[in-house]
PDB file of C-alpha atoms in Angstrom:
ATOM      1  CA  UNK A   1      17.697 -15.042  24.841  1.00  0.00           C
ATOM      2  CA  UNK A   2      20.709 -12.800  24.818  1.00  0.00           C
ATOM      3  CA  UNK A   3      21.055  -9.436  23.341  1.00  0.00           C
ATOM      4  CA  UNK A   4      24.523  -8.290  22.698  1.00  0.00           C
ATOM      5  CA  UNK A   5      23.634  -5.906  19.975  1.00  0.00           C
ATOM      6  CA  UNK A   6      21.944  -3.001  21.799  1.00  0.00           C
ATOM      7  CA  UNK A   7      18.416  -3.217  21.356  1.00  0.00           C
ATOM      8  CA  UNK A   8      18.122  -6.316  19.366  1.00  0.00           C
ATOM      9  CA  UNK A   9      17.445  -4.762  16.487  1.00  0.00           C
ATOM     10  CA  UNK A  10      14.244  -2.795  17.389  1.00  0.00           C
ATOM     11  CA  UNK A  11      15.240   0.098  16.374  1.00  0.00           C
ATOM     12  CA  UNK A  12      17.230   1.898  14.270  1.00  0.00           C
ATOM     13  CA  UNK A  13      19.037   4.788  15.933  1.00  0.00           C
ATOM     14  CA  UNK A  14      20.043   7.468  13.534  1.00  0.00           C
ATOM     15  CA  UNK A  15      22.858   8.684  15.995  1.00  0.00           C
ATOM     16  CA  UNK A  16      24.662   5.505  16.154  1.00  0.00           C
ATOM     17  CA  UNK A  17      27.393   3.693  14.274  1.00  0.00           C
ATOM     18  CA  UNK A  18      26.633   1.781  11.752  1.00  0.00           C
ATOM     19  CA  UNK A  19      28.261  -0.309   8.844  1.00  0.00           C
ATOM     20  CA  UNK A  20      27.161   2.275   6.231  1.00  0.00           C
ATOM     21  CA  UNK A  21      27.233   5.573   5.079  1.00  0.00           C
ATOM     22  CA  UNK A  22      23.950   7.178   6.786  1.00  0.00           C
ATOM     23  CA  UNK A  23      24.262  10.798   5.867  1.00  0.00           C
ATOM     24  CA  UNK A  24      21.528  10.431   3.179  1.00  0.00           C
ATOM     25  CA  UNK A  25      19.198   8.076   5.166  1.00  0.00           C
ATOM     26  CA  UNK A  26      19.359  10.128   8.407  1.00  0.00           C
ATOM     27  CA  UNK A  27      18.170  13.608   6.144  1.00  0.00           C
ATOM     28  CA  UNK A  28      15.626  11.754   5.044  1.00  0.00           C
ATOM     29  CA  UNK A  29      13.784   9.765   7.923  1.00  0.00           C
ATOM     30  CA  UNK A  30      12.702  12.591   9.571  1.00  0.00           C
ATOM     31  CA  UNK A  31      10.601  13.967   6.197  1.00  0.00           C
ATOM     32  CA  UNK A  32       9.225  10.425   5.934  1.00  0.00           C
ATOM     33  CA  UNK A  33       8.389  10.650   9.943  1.00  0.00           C
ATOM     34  CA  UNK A  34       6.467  14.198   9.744  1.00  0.00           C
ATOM     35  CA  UNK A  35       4.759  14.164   5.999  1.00  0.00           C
ATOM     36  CA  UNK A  36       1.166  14.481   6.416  1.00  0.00           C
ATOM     37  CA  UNK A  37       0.277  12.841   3.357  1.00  0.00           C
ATOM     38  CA  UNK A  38       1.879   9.575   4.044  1.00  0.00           C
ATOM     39  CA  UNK A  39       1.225   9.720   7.572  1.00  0.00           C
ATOM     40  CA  UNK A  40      -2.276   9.648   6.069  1.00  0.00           C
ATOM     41  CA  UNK A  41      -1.819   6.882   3.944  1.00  0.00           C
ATOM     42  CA  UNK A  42      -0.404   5.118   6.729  1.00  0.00           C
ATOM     43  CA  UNK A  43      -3.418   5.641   9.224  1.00  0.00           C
ATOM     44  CA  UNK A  44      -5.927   5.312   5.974  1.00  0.00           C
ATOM     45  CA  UNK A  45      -4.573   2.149   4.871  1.00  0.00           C
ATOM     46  CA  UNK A  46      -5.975  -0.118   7.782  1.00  0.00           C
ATOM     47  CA  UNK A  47      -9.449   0.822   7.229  1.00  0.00           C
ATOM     48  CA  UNK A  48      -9.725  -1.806   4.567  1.00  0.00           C
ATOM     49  CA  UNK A  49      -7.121  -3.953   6.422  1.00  0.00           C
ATOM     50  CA  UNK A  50      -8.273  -4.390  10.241  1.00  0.00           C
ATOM     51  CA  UNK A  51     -11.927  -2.219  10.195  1.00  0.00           C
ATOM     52  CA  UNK A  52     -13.317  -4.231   7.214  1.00  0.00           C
ATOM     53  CA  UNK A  53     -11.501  -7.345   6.406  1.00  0.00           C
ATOM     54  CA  UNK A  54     -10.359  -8.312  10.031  1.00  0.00           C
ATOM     55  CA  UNK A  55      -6.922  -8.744   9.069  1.00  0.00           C
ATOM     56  CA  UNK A  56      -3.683  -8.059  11.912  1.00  0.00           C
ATOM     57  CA  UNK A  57      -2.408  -4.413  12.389  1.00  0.00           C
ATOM     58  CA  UNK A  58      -1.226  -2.878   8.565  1.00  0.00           C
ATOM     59  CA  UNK A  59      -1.354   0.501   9.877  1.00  0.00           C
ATOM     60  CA  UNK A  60       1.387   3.000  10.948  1.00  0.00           C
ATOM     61  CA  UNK A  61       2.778   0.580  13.940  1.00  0.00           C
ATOM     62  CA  UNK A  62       3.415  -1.962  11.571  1.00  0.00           C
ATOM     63  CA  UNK A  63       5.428   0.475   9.291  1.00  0.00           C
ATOM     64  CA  UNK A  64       7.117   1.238  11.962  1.00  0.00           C
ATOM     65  CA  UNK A  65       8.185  -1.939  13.326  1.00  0.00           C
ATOM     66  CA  UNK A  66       9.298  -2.780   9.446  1.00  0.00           C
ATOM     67  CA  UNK A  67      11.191   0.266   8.750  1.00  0.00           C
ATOM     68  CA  UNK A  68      12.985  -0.622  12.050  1.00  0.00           C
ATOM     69  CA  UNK A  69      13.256  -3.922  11.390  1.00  0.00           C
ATOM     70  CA  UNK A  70      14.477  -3.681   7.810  1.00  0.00           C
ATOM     71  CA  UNK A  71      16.920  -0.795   8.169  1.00  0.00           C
ATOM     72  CA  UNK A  72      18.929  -2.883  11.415  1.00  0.00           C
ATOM     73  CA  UNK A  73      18.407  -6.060   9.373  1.00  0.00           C
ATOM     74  CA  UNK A  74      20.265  -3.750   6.398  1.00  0.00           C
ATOM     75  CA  UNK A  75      23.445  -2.613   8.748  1.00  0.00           C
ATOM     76  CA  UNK A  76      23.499  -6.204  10.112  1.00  0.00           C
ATOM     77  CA  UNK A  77      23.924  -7.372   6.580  1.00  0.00           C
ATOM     78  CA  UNK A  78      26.173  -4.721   5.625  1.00  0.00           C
ATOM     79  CA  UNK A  79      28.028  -5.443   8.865  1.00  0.00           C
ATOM     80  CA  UNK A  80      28.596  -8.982   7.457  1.00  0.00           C
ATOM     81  CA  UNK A  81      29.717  -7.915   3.960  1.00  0.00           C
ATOM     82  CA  UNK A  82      26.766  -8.941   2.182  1.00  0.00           C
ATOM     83  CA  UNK A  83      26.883  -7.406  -1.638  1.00  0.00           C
ATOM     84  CA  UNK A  84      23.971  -5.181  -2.368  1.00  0.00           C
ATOM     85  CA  UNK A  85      23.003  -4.819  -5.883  1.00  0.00           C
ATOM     86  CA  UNK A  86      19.625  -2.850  -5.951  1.00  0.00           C
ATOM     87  CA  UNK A  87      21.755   1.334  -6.206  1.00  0.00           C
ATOM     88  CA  UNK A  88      24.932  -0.164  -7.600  1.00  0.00           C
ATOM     89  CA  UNK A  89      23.307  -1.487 -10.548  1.00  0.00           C
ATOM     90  CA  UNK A  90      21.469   1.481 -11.006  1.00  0.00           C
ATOM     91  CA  UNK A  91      24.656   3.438 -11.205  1.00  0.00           C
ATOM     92  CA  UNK A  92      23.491   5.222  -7.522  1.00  0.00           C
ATOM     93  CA  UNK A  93      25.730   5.657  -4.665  1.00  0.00           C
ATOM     94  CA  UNK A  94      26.203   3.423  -1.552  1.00  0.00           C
ATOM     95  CA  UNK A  95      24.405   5.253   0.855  1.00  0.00           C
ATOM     96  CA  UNK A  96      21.213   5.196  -1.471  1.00  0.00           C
ATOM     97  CA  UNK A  97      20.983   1.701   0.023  1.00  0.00           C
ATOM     98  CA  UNK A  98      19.300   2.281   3.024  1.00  0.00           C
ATOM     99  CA  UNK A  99      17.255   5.118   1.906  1.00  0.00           C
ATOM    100  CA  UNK A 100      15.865   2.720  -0.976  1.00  0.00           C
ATOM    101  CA  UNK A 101      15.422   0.542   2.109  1.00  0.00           C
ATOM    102  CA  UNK A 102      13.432   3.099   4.459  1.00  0.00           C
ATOM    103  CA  UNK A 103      11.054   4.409   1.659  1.00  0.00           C
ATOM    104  CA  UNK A 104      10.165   0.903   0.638  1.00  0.00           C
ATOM    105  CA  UNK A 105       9.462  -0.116   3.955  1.00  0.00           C
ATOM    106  CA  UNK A 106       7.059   3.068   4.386  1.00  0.00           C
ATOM    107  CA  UNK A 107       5.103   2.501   1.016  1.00  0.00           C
ATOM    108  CA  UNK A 108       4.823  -1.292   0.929  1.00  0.00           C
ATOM    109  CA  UNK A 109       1.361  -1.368   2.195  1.00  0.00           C
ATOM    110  CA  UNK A 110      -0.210   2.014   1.241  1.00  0.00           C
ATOM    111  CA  UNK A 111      -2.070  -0.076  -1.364  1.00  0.00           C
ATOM    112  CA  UNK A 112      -4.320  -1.276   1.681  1.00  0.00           C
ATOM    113  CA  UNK A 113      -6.167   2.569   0.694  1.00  0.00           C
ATOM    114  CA  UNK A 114      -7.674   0.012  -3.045  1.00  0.00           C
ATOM    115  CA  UNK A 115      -8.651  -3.197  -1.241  1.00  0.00           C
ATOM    116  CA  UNK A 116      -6.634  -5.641   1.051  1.00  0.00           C
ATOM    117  CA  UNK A 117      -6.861  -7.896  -2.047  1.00  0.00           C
ATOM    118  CA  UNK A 118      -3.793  -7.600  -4.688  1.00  0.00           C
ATOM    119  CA  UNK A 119      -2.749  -4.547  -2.777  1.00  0.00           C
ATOM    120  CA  UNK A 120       1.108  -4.690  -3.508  1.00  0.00           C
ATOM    121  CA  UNK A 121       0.077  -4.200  -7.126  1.00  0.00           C
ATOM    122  CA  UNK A 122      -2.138  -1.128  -5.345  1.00  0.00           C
ATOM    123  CA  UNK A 123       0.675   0.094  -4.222  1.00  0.00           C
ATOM    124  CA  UNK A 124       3.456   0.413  -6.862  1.00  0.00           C
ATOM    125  CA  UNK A 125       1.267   3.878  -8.696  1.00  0.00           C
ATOM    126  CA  UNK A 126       0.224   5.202  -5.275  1.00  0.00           C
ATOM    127  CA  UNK A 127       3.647   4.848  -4.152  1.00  0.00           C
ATOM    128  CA  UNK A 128       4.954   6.350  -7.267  1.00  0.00           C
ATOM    129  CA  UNK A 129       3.323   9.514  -7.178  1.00  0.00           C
ATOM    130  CA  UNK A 130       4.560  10.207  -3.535  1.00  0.00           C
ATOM    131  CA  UNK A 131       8.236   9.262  -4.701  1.00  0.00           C
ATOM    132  CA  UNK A 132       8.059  11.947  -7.308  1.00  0.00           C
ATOM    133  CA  UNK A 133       7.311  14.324  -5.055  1.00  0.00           C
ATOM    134  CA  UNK A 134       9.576  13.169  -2.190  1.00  0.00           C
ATOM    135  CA  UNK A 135      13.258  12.660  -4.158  1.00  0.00           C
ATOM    136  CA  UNK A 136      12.618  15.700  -5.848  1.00  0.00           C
ATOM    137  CA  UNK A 137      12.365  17.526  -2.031  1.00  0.00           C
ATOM    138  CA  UNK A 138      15.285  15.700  -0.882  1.00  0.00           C
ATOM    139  CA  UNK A 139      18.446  18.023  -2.708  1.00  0.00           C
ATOM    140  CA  UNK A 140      20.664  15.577  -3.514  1.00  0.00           C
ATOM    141  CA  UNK A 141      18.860  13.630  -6.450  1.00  0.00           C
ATOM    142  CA  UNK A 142      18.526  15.241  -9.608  1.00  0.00           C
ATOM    143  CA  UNK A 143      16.220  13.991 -12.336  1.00  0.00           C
ATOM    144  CA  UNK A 144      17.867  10.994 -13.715  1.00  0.00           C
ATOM    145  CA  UNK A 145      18.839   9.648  -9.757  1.00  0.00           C
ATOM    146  CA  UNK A 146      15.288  10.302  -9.250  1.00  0.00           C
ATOM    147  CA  UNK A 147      14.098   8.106 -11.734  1.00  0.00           C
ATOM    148  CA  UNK A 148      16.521   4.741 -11.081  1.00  0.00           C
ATOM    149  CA  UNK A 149      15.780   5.640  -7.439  1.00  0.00           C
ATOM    150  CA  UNK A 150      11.549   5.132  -7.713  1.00  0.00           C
ATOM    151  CA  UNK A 151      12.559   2.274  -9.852  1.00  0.00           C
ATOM    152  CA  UNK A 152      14.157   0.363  -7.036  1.00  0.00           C
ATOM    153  CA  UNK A 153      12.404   1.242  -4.572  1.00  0.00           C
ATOM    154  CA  UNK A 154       8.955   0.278  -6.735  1.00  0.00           C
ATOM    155  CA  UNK A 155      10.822  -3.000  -7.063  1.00  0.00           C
ATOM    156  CA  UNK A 156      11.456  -3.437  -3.793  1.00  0.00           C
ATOM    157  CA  UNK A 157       8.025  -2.493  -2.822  1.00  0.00           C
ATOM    158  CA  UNK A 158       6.631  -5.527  -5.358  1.00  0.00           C
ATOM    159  CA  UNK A 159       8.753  -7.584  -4.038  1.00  0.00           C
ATOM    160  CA  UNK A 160       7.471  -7.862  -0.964  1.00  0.00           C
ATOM    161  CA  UNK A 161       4.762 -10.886  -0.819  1.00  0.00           C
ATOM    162  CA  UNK A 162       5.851 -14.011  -2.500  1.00  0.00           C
ATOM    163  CA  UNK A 163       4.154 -13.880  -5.581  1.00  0.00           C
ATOM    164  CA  UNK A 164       7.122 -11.653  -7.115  1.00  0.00           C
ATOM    165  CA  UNK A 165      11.240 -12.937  -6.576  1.00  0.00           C
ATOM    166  CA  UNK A 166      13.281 -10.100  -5.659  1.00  0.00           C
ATOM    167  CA  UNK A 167      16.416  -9.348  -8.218  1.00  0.00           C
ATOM    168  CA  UNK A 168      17.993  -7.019  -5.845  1.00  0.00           C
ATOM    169  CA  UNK A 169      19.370  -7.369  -2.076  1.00  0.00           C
ATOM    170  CA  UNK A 170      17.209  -4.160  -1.000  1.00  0.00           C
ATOM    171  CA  UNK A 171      14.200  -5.671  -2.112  1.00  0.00           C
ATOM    172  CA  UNK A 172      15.003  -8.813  -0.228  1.00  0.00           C
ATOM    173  CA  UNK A 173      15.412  -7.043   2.918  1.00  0.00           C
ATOM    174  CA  UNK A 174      11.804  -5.559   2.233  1.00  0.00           C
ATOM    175  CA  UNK A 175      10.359  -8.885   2.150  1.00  0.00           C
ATOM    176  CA  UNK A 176      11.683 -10.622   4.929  1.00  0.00           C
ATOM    177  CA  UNK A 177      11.442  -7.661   7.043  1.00  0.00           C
ATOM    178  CA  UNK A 178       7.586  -7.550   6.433  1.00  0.00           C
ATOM    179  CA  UNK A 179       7.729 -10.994   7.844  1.00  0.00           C
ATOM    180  CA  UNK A 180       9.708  -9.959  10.904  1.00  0.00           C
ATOM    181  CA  UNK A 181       6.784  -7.626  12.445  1.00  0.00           C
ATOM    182  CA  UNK A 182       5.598 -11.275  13.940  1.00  0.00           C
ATOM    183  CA  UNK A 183       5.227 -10.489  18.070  1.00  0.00           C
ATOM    184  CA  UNK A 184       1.818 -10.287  20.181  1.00  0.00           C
ATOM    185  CA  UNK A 185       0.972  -6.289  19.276  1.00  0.00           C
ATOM    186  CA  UNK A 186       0.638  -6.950  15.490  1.00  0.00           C
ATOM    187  CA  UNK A 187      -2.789  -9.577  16.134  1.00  0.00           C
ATOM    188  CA  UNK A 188      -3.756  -6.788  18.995  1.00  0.00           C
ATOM    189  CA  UNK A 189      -6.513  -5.821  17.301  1.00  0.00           C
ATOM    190  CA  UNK A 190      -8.086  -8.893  15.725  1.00  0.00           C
ATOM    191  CA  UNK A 191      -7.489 -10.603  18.722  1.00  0.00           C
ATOM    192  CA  UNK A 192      -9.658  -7.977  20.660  1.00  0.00           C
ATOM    193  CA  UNK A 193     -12.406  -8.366  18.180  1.00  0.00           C
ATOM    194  CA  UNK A 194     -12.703 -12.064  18.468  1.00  0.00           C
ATOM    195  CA  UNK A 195     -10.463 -13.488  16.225  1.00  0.00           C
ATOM    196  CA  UNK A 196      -8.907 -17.126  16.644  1.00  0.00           C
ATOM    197  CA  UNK A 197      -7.820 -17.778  13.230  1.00  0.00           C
ATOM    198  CA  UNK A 198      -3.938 -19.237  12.835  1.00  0.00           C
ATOM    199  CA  UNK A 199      -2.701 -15.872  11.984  1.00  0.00           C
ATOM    200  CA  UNK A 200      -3.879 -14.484  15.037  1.00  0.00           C
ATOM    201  CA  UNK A 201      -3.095 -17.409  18.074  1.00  0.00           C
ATOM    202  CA  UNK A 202       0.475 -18.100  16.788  1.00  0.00           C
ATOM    203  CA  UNK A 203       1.138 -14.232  16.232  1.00  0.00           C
ATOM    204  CA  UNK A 204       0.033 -14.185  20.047  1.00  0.00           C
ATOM    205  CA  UNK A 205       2.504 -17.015  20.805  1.00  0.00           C
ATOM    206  CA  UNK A 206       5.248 -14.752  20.007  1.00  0.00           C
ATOM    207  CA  UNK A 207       6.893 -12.841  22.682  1.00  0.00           C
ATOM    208  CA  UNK A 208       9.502 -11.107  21.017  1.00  0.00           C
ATOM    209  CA  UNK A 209      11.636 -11.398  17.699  1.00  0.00           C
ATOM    210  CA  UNK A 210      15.484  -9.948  18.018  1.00  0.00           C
ATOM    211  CA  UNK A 211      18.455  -9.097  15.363  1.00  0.00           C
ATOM    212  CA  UNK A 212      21.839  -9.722  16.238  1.00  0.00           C
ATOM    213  CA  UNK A 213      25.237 -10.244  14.363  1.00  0.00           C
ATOM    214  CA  UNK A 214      25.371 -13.871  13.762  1.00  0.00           C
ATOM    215  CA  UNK A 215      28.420 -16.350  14.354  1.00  0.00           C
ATOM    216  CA  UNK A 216      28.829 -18.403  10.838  1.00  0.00           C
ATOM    217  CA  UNK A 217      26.013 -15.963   8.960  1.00  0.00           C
ATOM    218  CA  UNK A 218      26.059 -12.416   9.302  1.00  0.00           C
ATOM    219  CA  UNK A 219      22.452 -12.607  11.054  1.00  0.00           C
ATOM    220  CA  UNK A 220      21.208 -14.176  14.058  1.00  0.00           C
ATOM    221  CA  UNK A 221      17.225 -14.092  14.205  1.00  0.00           C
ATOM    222  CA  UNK A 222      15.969 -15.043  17.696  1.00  0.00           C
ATOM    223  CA  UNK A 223      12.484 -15.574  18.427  1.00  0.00           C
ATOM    224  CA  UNK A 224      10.806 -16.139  21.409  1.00  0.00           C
ATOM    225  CA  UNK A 225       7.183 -18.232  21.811  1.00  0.00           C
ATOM    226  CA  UNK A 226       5.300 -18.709  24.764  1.00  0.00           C
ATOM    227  CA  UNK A 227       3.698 -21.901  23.296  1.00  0.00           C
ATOM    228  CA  UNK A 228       3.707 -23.966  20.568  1.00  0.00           C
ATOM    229  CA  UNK A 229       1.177 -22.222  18.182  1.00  0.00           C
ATOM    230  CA  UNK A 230       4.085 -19.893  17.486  1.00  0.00           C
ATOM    231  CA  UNK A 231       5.496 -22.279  15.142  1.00  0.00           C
ATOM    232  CA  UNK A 232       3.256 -21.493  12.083  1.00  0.00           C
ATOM    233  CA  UNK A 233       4.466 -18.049  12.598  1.00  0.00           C
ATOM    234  CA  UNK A 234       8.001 -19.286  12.063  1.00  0.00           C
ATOM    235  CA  UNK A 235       7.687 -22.284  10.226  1.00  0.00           C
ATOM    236  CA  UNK A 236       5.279 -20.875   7.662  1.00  0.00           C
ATOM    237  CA  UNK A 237       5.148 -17.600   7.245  1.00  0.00           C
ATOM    238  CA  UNK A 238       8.343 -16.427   7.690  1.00  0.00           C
ATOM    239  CA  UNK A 239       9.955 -19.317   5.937  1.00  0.00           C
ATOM    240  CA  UNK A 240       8.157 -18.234   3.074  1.00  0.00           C
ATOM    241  CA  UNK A 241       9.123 -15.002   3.029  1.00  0.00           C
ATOM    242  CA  UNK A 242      12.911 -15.944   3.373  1.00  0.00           C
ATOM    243  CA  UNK A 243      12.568 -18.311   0.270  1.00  0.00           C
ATOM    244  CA  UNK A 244      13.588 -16.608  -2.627  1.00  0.00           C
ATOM    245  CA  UNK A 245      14.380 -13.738  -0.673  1.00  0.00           C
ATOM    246  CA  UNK A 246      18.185 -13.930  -1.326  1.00  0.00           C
ATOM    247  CA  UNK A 247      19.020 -13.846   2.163  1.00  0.00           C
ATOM    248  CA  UNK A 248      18.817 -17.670   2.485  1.00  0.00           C
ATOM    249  CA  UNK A 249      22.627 -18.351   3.831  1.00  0.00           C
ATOM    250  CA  UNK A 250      22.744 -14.819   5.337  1.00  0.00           C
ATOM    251  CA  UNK A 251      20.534 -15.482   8.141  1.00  0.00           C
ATOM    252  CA  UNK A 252      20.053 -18.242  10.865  1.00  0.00           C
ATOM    253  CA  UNK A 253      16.881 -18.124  12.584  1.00  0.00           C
ATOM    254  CA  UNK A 254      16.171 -19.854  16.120  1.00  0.00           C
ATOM    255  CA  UNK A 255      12.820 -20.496  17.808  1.00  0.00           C
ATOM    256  CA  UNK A 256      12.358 -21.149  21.772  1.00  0.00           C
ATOM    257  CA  UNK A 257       9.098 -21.703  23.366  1.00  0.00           C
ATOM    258  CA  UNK A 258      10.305 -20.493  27.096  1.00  0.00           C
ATOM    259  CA  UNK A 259       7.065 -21.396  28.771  1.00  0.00           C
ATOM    260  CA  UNK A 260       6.721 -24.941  27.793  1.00  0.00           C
ATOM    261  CA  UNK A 261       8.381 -27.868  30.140  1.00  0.00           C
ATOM    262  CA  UNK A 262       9.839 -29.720  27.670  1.00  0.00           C
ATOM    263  CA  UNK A 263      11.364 -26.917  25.212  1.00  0.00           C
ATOM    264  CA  UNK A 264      10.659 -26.726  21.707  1.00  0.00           C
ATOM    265  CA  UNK A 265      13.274 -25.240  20.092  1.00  0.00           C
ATOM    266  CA  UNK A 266      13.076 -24.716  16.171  1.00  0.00           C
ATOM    267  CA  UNK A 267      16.127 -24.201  14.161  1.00  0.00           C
ATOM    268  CA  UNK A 268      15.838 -23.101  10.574  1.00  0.00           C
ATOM    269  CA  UNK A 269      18.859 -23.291   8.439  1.00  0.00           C
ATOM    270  CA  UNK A 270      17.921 -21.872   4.866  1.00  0.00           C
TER     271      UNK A 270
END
């Protein structure tokens, strides 16, 4: 695996270049970083989750891996020339993009607080109460911005299991992002309490996942296994997540086990 795009799209650096204006998303990430009521949420929500229900990491971690994910994934795009219709249509400004981006990718999961069950319908009025707060803090949205703002970013934060299609670019991002946070920590703690379902042997198959500009699509997604199990990672979950998505011809996706003798290598070309 090569990585000629800095840190292969781990995370996002606020003091870098990037292919948008980041003025907007840069004032706002560190509010989002140091709230204590969704840094709360975000330790709260994987009581029901991981404590009770068993399921892989849904806690602060994996918001963080997404919000990385998703907002690199986002200049990657952007970086490729990929239209994004979520703020234009709204009437908002380009560099609403990637803040519409970074608060959906903090909120998705605060549902997880209800039940683990139906929690992305959870977490559309727990999200929206914190948004009215939030843009209203922020100084450079007034009361109509606000308003198309939560909408997207509600939509985007819907969109993100299957059973919804994204209509917006943003929310896409959201969804296959979500599916990105795929290595060995997220099934960390399962894993240490027993568990040997699917989810949590081919989530420890994966070594690492990396973002890099593409050659043909604007994306390259590179994934390493260490054995074969890693396949229903890739194969299934993450396949679903890019279907529908609208990201389908933006990104290529590779699969390599490195361990095995005789190389499995998985290419994906939605």
């Amino acid at each position: 695996m090569t990585d000629e795009s800095g840190n292969g799209g781990r995370e996002y650096d606020p003091d870098a270049a990037h292919n948008f204006p980041d003025e907007r998303l840069n004032a706002v990430l560190p509010e989002l970083l140091s709230d204590p009521e969704i840094q709360t949420y975000l330790e709260a929500q994987n009581v029901n989750a991981v404590t009770r229900k068993g399921y892989n990491d849904h806690g602060s971690k994996h918001i963080e891996i997404v919000r990385n994910r998703a907002l690199c994934l986002y200049d990657l795009l952007k970086g490729g020339d990929v239209a994004f219709n979520g703020a234009s249509d709204q009437g908002l400004d380009e560099a609403d993009e990637a803040v519409i981006v970074a608060l959906a990718a903090t909120l998705h999961d605060i549902g997880h607080v209800v039940h683990r069950d139906s929690h992305v319908y959870y977490s559309i009025p727990l999200a929206a109460d914190i948004l009215d707060r939030l843009l209203s803090q922020f100084g450079f949205y007034d009361v109509e911005a606000a308003v198309r703002m939560k909408a997207e970013v509600l939509h985007a934060i819907l969109c993100h299991h299957t059973e919804e299609d994204p209509l917006t670019t943003e929310a896409g991002v959201i969804r296959v992002a979500d599916a990105l946070d795929m290595e060995r920590g997220r099934s960390r703690i399962p894993y240490e309490k027993g568990g040997r379902g699917i989810n949590t042997l081919s989530s420890q198959a994966i070594e690492s996942v990396s973002l890099h500009p593409g050659d043909g699509r604007p994306v390259l997604v590179e994934i390493e296994m260490i054995n074969a199990a890693g396949v229903y990672q890739v194969d299934n979950l993450l396949k679903a997540k890019l279907r529908d998505s609208g990201l389908e011809d933006h990104l290529r996706i590779v699969a390599v086990n490195t361990k095995a003798e005789d190389q499995l290598l998985e290419r994906i070309e939605l």
